[in-house]
XYZ file of C-alpha atoms in Angstrom:
520
model
C 134.519 203.100 139.078
C 131.799 204.345 141.404
C 131.228 202.779 144.853
C 127.829 201.540 143.656
C 129.383 199.783 140.655
C 131.987 198.196 142.931
C 129.221 197.015 145.247
C 127.274 195.426 142.384
C 130.395 193.641 141.185
C 131.131 192.521 144.746
C 127.630 191.122 145.155
C 127.944 189.196 141.895
C 131.354 187.853 142.896
C 130.041 186.887 146.341
C 127.199 184.882 144.833
C 129.522 183.200 142.360
C 132.025 182.461 145.129
C 129.382 180.681 147.219
C 128.555 178.434 144.285
C 132.219 177.806 143.445
C 133.062 176.872 147.028
C 130.805 173.811 146.713
C 133.067 170.984 145.487
C 132.213 168.942 142.414
C 131.693 165.296 143.286
C 133.245 162.343 141.430
C 133.301 164.034 138.048
C 136.831 164.920 136.830
C 135.574 167.150 134.011
C 133.237 169.117 136.277
C 135.894 169.283 138.948
C 138.395 170.763 136.487
C 135.853 173.354 135.307
C 134.990 174.222 138.910
C 138.666 174.607 139.768
C 139.206 176.936 136.824
C 136.186 179.037 137.788
C 137.276 179.093 141.422
C 140.747 180.340 140.502
C 139.219 183.105 138.384
C 137.021 184.175 141.297
C 139.978 184.178 143.683
C 141.824 186.432 141.233
C 138.837 188.793 140.827
C 138.141 188.985 144.572
C 141.759 189.711 145.414
C 141.725 192.453 142.763
C 138.568 194.162 143.980
C 139.015 193.876 147.776
C 141.708 196.616 148.073
C 139.299 199.055 146.386
C 136.496 198.381 148.918
C 138.042 199.827 152.055
C 135.340 200.814 154.511
C 132.582 198.914 152.689
C 130.151 196.884 154.790
C 130.427 194.114 152.182
C 134.180 193.658 152.488
C 133.953 191.157 155.371
C 131.538 189.027 153.334
C 133.923 188.992 150.390
C 136.860 188.135 152.660
C 134.830 185.235 154.065
C 134.030 183.968 150.571
C 137.693 184.307 149.582
C 138.757 182.244 152.599
C 136.254 179.523 151.666
C 137.581 179.455 148.097
C 141.168 179.099 149.294
C 140.134 176.314 151.674
C 138.407 174.423 148.853
C 141.464 174.972 146.681
C 143.621 173.479 149.458
C 141.270 170.488 149.759
C 141.462 169.780 146.046
C 145.250 170.244 146.025
C 145.523 167.777 148.902
C 143.540 165.173 146.968
C 145.785 165.648 143.945
C 148.868 165.271 146.135
C 147.532 162.011 147.550
C 146.858 160.657 144.044
C 150.339 161.655 142.892
C 151.901 159.984 145.919
C 149.862 156.812 145.393
C 150.961 156.629 141.743
C 154.610 157.220 142.641
C 154.470 154.633 145.418
C 152.896 152.038 143.120
C 155.634 152.586 140.502
C 158.310 152.382 143.192
C 156.821 149.142 144.541
C 156.479 147.635 141.046
C 160.129 148.469 140.379
C 161.256 146.352 143.312
C 161.290 149.136 145.954
C 164.656 150.372 144.757
C 165.858 153.753 145.921
C 164.211 156.040 148.427
C 160.541 155.498 149.208
C 158.384 158.293 147.690
C 157.068 160.851 150.156
C 153.965 162.970 149.746
C 154.705 166.555 148.716
C 152.083 168.609 150.575
C 153.635 172.023 150.100
C 150.968 173.313 147.731
C 147.952 172.285 149.821
C 149.610 173.532 153.012
C 150.303 176.911 151.414
C 146.691 177.219 150.202
C 145.402 176.123 153.617
C 147.571 178.742 155.320
C 146.169 181.439 152.999
C 142.630 180.466 153.998
C 143.388 180.383 157.730
C 145.132 183.745 157.554
C 142.021 185.272 155.975
C 139.689 183.778 158.612
C 141.997 185.161 161.298
C 142.051 188.582 159.635
C 138.247 188.715 159.514
C 138.040 187.967 163.240
C 140.696 190.564 164.023
C 139.501 193.391 161.756
C 135.698 192.972 161.813
C 134.643 192.463 165.457
C 131.066 193.503 164.632
C 130.689 191.342 161.527
C 127.157 189.892 161.541
C 128.398 186.432 160.542
C 131.191 186.359 163.090
C 129.685 183.282 164.798
C 129.799 181.382 161.522
C 133.396 182.466 160.903
C 134.375 181.233 164.385
C 132.776 177.860 163.700
C 134.293 177.411 160.246
C 137.678 178.687 161.446
C 137.606 176.240 164.381
C 136.645 173.341 162.117
C 139.334 174.124 159.558
C 141.988 174.659 162.230
C 141.130 171.270 163.687
C 141.230 169.624 160.264
C 144.628 171.159 159.562
C 146.087 169.657 162.739
C 145.851 172.674 165.057
C 143.383 170.925 167.351
C 143.795 172.965 170.493
C 143.367 176.202 168.517
C 140.311 174.730 166.824
C 138.727 173.869 170.180
C 139.575 177.362 171.426
C 137.671 178.843 168.477
C 134.657 176.663 169.294
C 134.898 177.771 172.916
C 134.938 181.440 171.871
C 131.854 180.824 169.741
C 129.787 179.282 172.551
C 130.928 181.952 175.032
C 130.291 184.962 172.784
C 127.267 183.720 170.832
C 125.320 181.294 173.055
C 122.203 181.742 170.860
C 123.996 181.007 167.576
C 122.702 178.190 165.395
C 126.280 176.899 165.243
C 126.611 176.365 169.009
C 125.098 172.837 169.148
C 127.488 171.661 166.422
C 130.375 173.326 168.232
C 129.529 171.393 171.412
C 129.457 168.145 169.410
C 132.868 168.907 167.923
C 134.310 169.734 171.350
C 132.779 166.568 172.754
C 134.408 164.497 170.008
C 137.762 166.115 170.770
C 137.603 165.423 174.500
C 136.245 161.904 173.946
C 139.148 161.063 171.645
C 141.494 162.433 174.318
C 139.775 160.231 176.947
C 138.790 163.328 178.937
C 135.400 161.888 179.873
C 134.194 164.707 182.192
C 134.674 167.397 179.540
C 133.371 165.118 176.779
C 130.262 164.368 178.851
C 129.691 168.057 179.581
C 129.958 168.984 175.891
C 127.645 166.204 174.678
C 125.088 167.012 177.392
C 125.087 170.636 176.200
C 124.608 169.487 172.600
C 121.764 167.131 173.613
C 120.047 169.891 175.593
C 119.113 171.697 172.356
C 117.002 168.650 171.344
C 117.774 169.209 167.671
C 116.587 166.138 165.701
C 119.784 166.095 163.667
C 122.151 166.144 166.664
C 120.218 164.841 169.656
C 120.438 161.059 169.020
C 124.124 161.300 168.152
C 124.874 163.286 171.324
C 123.007 160.697 173.428
C 124.867 157.898 171.619
C 128.190 159.499 172.554
C 126.975 159.970 176.136
C 126.259 156.236 176.206
C 129.880 155.632 175.273
C 131.024 158.060 177.984
C 129.053 155.954 180.473
C 130.478 152.743 179.054
C 134.078 153.941 179.257
C 133.449 155.113 182.823
C 132.182 151.638 183.760
C 128.565 152.781 184.222
C 127.175 149.958 182.074
C 123.582 150.221 183.271
C 123.503 153.924 182.360
C 125.077 153.127 178.997
C 122.359 150.563 178.263
C 119.647 153.085 179.149
C 121.136 155.662 176.765
C 121.552 153.110 173.955
C 117.873 152.230 174.480
C 117.000 155.902 174.088
C 119.004 156.246 170.880
C 117.355 153.172 169.389
C 113.841 154.301 170.335
C 114.439 157.861 169.126
C 115.860 156.652 165.808
C 112.816 154.472 165.204
C 110.672 157.600 165.116
C 112.037 158.604 161.709
C 113.884 155.815 159.906
C 115.899 157.813 157.403
C 119.434 156.953 156.312
C 121.506 158.514 159.086
C 119.032 157.433 161.769
C 119.082 153.827 160.521
C 122.878 153.792 160.622
C 122.983 155.256 164.147
C 120.337 152.783 165.340
C 122.323 149.867 163.936
C 125.500 151.087 165.614
C 123.670 151.454 168.934
C 122.284 147.902 168.601
C 125.772 146.634 167.899
C 127.396 148.512 170.764
C 124.748 147.812 173.399
C 125.861 144.182 173.308
C 129.168 145.218 174.906
C 127.380 146.895 177.811
C 125.037 143.956 178.295
C 128.030 141.604 178.407
C 129.606 143.534 181.272
C 126.453 143.212 183.347
C 125.934 139.500 182.606
C 122.385 140.523 181.730
C 121.492 137.526 179.587
C 117.821 137.495 180.564
C 117.359 141.158 179.696
C 119.624 141.279 176.669
C 118.244 138.453 174.550
C 114.553 139.521 174.526
C 115.540 143.116 173.793
C 117.922 142.195 170.961
C 115.409 139.730 169.534
C 112.732 142.428 169.440
C 114.800 145.345 168.185
C 117.282 143.728 165.810
C 114.592 142.177 163.592
C 116.166 140.051 160.835
C 119.556 140.678 162.426
C 118.499 139.300 165.815
C 120.467 136.090 165.428
C 123.609 138.042 164.558
C 123.120 140.333 167.562
C 122.595 137.453 169.998
C 125.551 135.602 168.515
C 127.706 138.677 169.073
C 126.616 138.689 172.713
C 127.719 135.061 173.053
C 131.077 135.717 171.379
C 131.616 138.821 173.538
C 131.142 136.712 176.657
C 133.560 134.147 175.221
C 136.225 136.759 174.413
C 135.833 138.232 177.912
C 136.405 134.821 179.499
C 132.816 134.594 180.777
C 132.363 131.047 179.585
C 129.300 130.139 181.675
C 127.359 133.056 180.186
C 128.668 132.271 176.722
C 127.407 128.693 177.025
C 123.970 129.921 178.075
C 123.629 132.218 175.070
C 124.944 129.671 172.569
C 122.498 127.117 174.000
C 119.648 129.572 173.420
C 120.793 130.101 169.827
C 120.840 126.347 169.223
C 117.402 125.933 170.758
C 115.972 128.694 168.573
C 117.681 127.765 165.318
C 119.062 124.188 165.429
C 119.269 124.046 161.649
C 121.027 127.394 161.213
C 124.085 127.227 158.976
C 126.265 128.590 161.795
C 124.927 126.093 164.353
C 128.085 123.923 164.139
C 130.184 126.950 165.100
C 127.940 127.600 168.092
C 128.305 124.008 169.271
C 132.065 124.211 168.796
C 132.173 127.307 171.008
C 130.235 125.456 173.718
C 132.809 122.673 173.526
C 135.648 125.185 173.826
C 133.924 126.906 176.767
C 133.826 123.656 178.729
C 137.449 123.065 177.798
C 138.368 126.519 179.158
C 136.428 125.727 182.330
C 138.387 122.473 182.640
C 135.160 120.473 182.924
C 136.351 117.296 181.267
C 133.135 115.281 181.440
C 131.234 118.019 179.598
C 134.047 118.298 177.055
C 133.592 114.642 176.154
C 129.799 114.875 175.909
C 129.865 118.129 173.911
C 132.443 116.626 171.586
C 130.070 113.749 170.832
C 127.234 116.206 170.353
C 129.330 118.196 167.879
C 130.170 115.121 165.810
C 126.739 113.514 165.998
C 124.824 116.734 165.431
C 126.955 118.390 162.760
C 129.359 115.814 161.329
C 129.321 114.624 157.697
C 126.530 112.077 158.335
C 124.406 114.215 160.672
C 120.803 115.262 160.207
C 121.997 118.865 160.089
C 124.286 118.009 157.144
C 121.422 116.335 155.279
C 119.090 119.263 155.917
C 121.705 121.715 154.614
C 122.931 119.497 151.779
C 122.394 122.213 149.165
C 124.519 124.698 151.099
C 127.859 123.325 149.980
C 129.904 126.089 151.574
C 128.164 125.623 154.937
C 128.683 121.847 154.800
C 132.371 122.270 153.978
C 132.812 124.858 156.720
C 131.072 122.623 159.284
C 133.246 119.674 158.317
C 136.435 121.729 158.535
C 135.327 123.252 161.814
C 134.497 119.894 163.400
C 137.705 118.298 162.132
C 139.921 121.141 163.314
C 138.123 121.368 166.670
C 138.700 117.685 167.424
C 142.256 117.724 166.118
C 143.335 120.812 168.045
C 141.527 119.702 171.184
C 143.109 116.256 171.264
C 146.546 117.667 170.564
C 146.163 119.976 173.553
C 145.036 117.145 175.807
C 147.794 114.845 174.570
C 150.407 117.482 175.364
C 148.863 118.056 178.766
C 148.839 114.324 179.423
C 152.546 113.971 178.668
C 153.272 116.796 181.134
C 150.941 115.768 183.950
C 151.224 112.001 183.344
C 147.559 111.790 184.378
C 145.774 108.592 183.336
C 142.459 110.464 183.322
C 143.775 112.988 180.792
C 145.233 110.196 178.668
C 141.809 108.523 178.598
C 140.126 111.756 177.504
C 142.687 112.191 174.718
C 142.163 108.512 173.754
C 138.417 109.015 173.404
C 138.835 112.124 171.256
C 141.381 110.378 169.003
C 138.915 107.520 168.564
C 136.075 109.915 167.781
C 138.231 111.791 165.294
C 139.273 108.651 163.433
C 135.718 107.317 163.296
C 134.471 110.626 161.901
C 137.371 111.625 159.619
C 139.130 108.368 158.649
C 140.371 109.809 155.358
C 141.495 113.259 156.465
C 144.974 114.546 155.683
C 145.888 114.201 159.354
C 144.379 110.717 159.788
C 147.699 108.833 159.542
C 149.476 110.858 162.208
C 146.359 110.934 164.379
C 146.107 107.145 164.222
C 149.767 106.700 165.154
C 149.415 108.948 168.218
C 146.172 107.190 169.098
C 148.166 103.949 169.144
C 150.820 105.617 171.299
C 148.193 106.578 173.871
C 146.699 103.088 173.856
C 150.189 101.707 174.489
C 150.724 104.194 177.328
C 147.405 103.084 178.872
C 148.574 99.449 178.556
C 145.772 98.572 176.158
C 148.112 96.247 174.308
C 145.772 94.598 171.797
C 144.184 97.922 170.825
C 147.601 99.538 170.444
C 148.876 96.689 168.265
C 145.784 96.919 166.069
C 146.166 100.667 165.523
C 149.897 100.373 164.842
C 149.014 97.732 162.260
C 146.505 100.050 160.570
C 149.164 102.750 160.365
C 151.465 100.319 158.625
C 148.743 99.141 156.244
C 147.776 102.706 155.335
C 151.327 103.686 154.347
C 153.882 100.823 154.412
C 156.718 103.181 153.475
C 155.519 106.274 155.327
C 157.163 108.255 158.122
C 155.526 106.171 160.869
C 155.779 102.716 159.261
C 158.964 101.405 160.889
C 158.120 102.676 164.381
C 154.554 101.402 164.070
C 155.703 97.914 163.039
C 158.240 97.679 165.839
C 155.875 99.055 168.505
C 153.153 96.671 167.322
C 155.475 93.734 168.095
C 156.274 95.180 171.522
C 152.560 95.574 172.271
C 151.820 92.018 171.096
C 154.574 90.606 173.284
C 152.957 92.288 176.301
C 149.614 90.852 175.270
C 151.081 87.341 174.894
C 152.756 87.539 178.287
C 149.425 88.439 179.862
C 147.713 85.554 178.043
C 150.372 83.156 179.356
C 150.202 84.537 182.853
C 153.721 85.934 182.754
C 152.458 89.529 183.112
C 149.554 90.804 185.138
C 147.105 93.095 183.417
C 146.791 96.376 185.343
C 143.686 98.466 185.752
C 144.993 102.030 185.825
C 143.144 104.385 188.157
C 142.432 107.945 186.982
C 145.008 109.213 189.467
C 147.692 106.846 188.161
C 150.814 108.405 186.674
C 151.900 107.367 183.202
C 155.221 108.044 181.548
C 154.566 107.761 177.844
C 158.174 108.605 177.031
C 159.800 105.802 178.990
C 161.653 103.106 177.112
C 159.156 100.629 175.684
C 161.633 97.787 175.774
C 163.001 95.610 172.993
C 161.865 92.705 170.900
C 163.026 89.405 172.403
C 165.280 88.158 169.627
C 166.621 85.181 171.651
C 163.274 83.475 172.035
C 163.453 79.778 171.083
C 160.955 76.974 170.852
C 161.230 74.216 173.434
C 159.804 70.796 172.641
C 158.261 68.876 175.453
C 157.294 65.231 175.672
C 153.539 64.983 175.378
C 151.649 62.168 177.042
C 148.266 60.929 175.918
C 146.616 62.560 178.890
C 147.594 66.122 177.801
C 144.854 68.143 176.097
C 145.663 70.087 172.963
C 145.680 73.853 173.677
C 144.989 76.453 170.960
C 147.642 79.111 170.323
C 146.264 82.515 171.406
C 145.444 84.792 168.497
C 147.785 87.488 169.739
C 150.673 85.014 169.809
C 149.787 83.787 166.331
């Protein structure tokens, strides 16, 4: 065969190889046909290449062959993953008996090695190849993908050093920046992304600036990070296509983190409200929750207050009010805890105006009810535990008030019986004898054979005896100061089983005295 005929065949194979190297997407039949055609081309190229020694086209054909082997490796890897997933599912369904299936990657690794060997051979044997810059980029990318990351970065570095004017250089800088960023090497990451941004390519520029914003953020330069996020958002608004919209949304999401570090509530909320559009409420709410998670409770309260002022009827308003309550709890500001608790119940409880306005939103109503119930229950349990440790009368009173609020709001909840019993226990500890006896009695009435019935009945008698003694002047009623110490766990005493009636001679001058209700 003449050299010209070989060249024509090579050109045809090269064109076919370029088309075959493009993977079929989500179509098993097309993918199978493409794989068959690709394998035929690999066979034909490997047959013709030895006969083209010295041809200027040989490097091109080698490059196409490497691409075909890389695509073959990619497809083999996908098949290996599917086979492993199927084997794992069968192993799991069979009770996980025997050895756990492992992925067999030998085929894809062998194909990948063939491709990398060809890229390496092109670079070694064709130093003047006109597409050498492209080979360096593709070789670096594929090395990195195969796990040889340092070698991949070295190939990118060679590309930018040897071909600074190549169209692949900006992408190479982005890839190097990603590598150094993932390795937390901020100086090198910053240098690479700045180089990429300097080309001002519309496709890469906003992404490079976005990554520079994250370099600033990770370095603690939050003001600089905010400025760069602003730039990304503004730049992306110039052409709102798919990738730009996604990048803009990510920048809007991430800028909240930088704002939170600077406590920049006044600057953050107007900016987020303007730029986030329909998602403004979500963005501002994220700012509030970020403050909360960072332990900046004062700032969190401010932002949640703004949300409630702007959208008092929002379906997530109960959650915002609950967070305000929890913030004051974290700040140990007990007076505000009590007032915010009342605001939560009054504003978002089952009988609230908010509940009536959102009556058709059944899920929101149920969530608000569960949220309010759990908030009160968990809060009072925490305060009750704290009270038993500190013995503080003030803390007992706060727990008492929350128990009362809970039982008034959720009298038929699953936890109501236990909550009422512990409410009675606190009343007893605070020496509110009549109130304690009444609550113990309600526990008994609610479940005469329940887990608290016997203790409630007995403690009710003890409380009533204290009340009777006070009514008869035998015991002095104490007014407990907030600083008073209370030992809830001390022995409550015993029922006086030896009490007897004593008859006295009554003269006509003695006035009849009614028996106190507590003694009755």
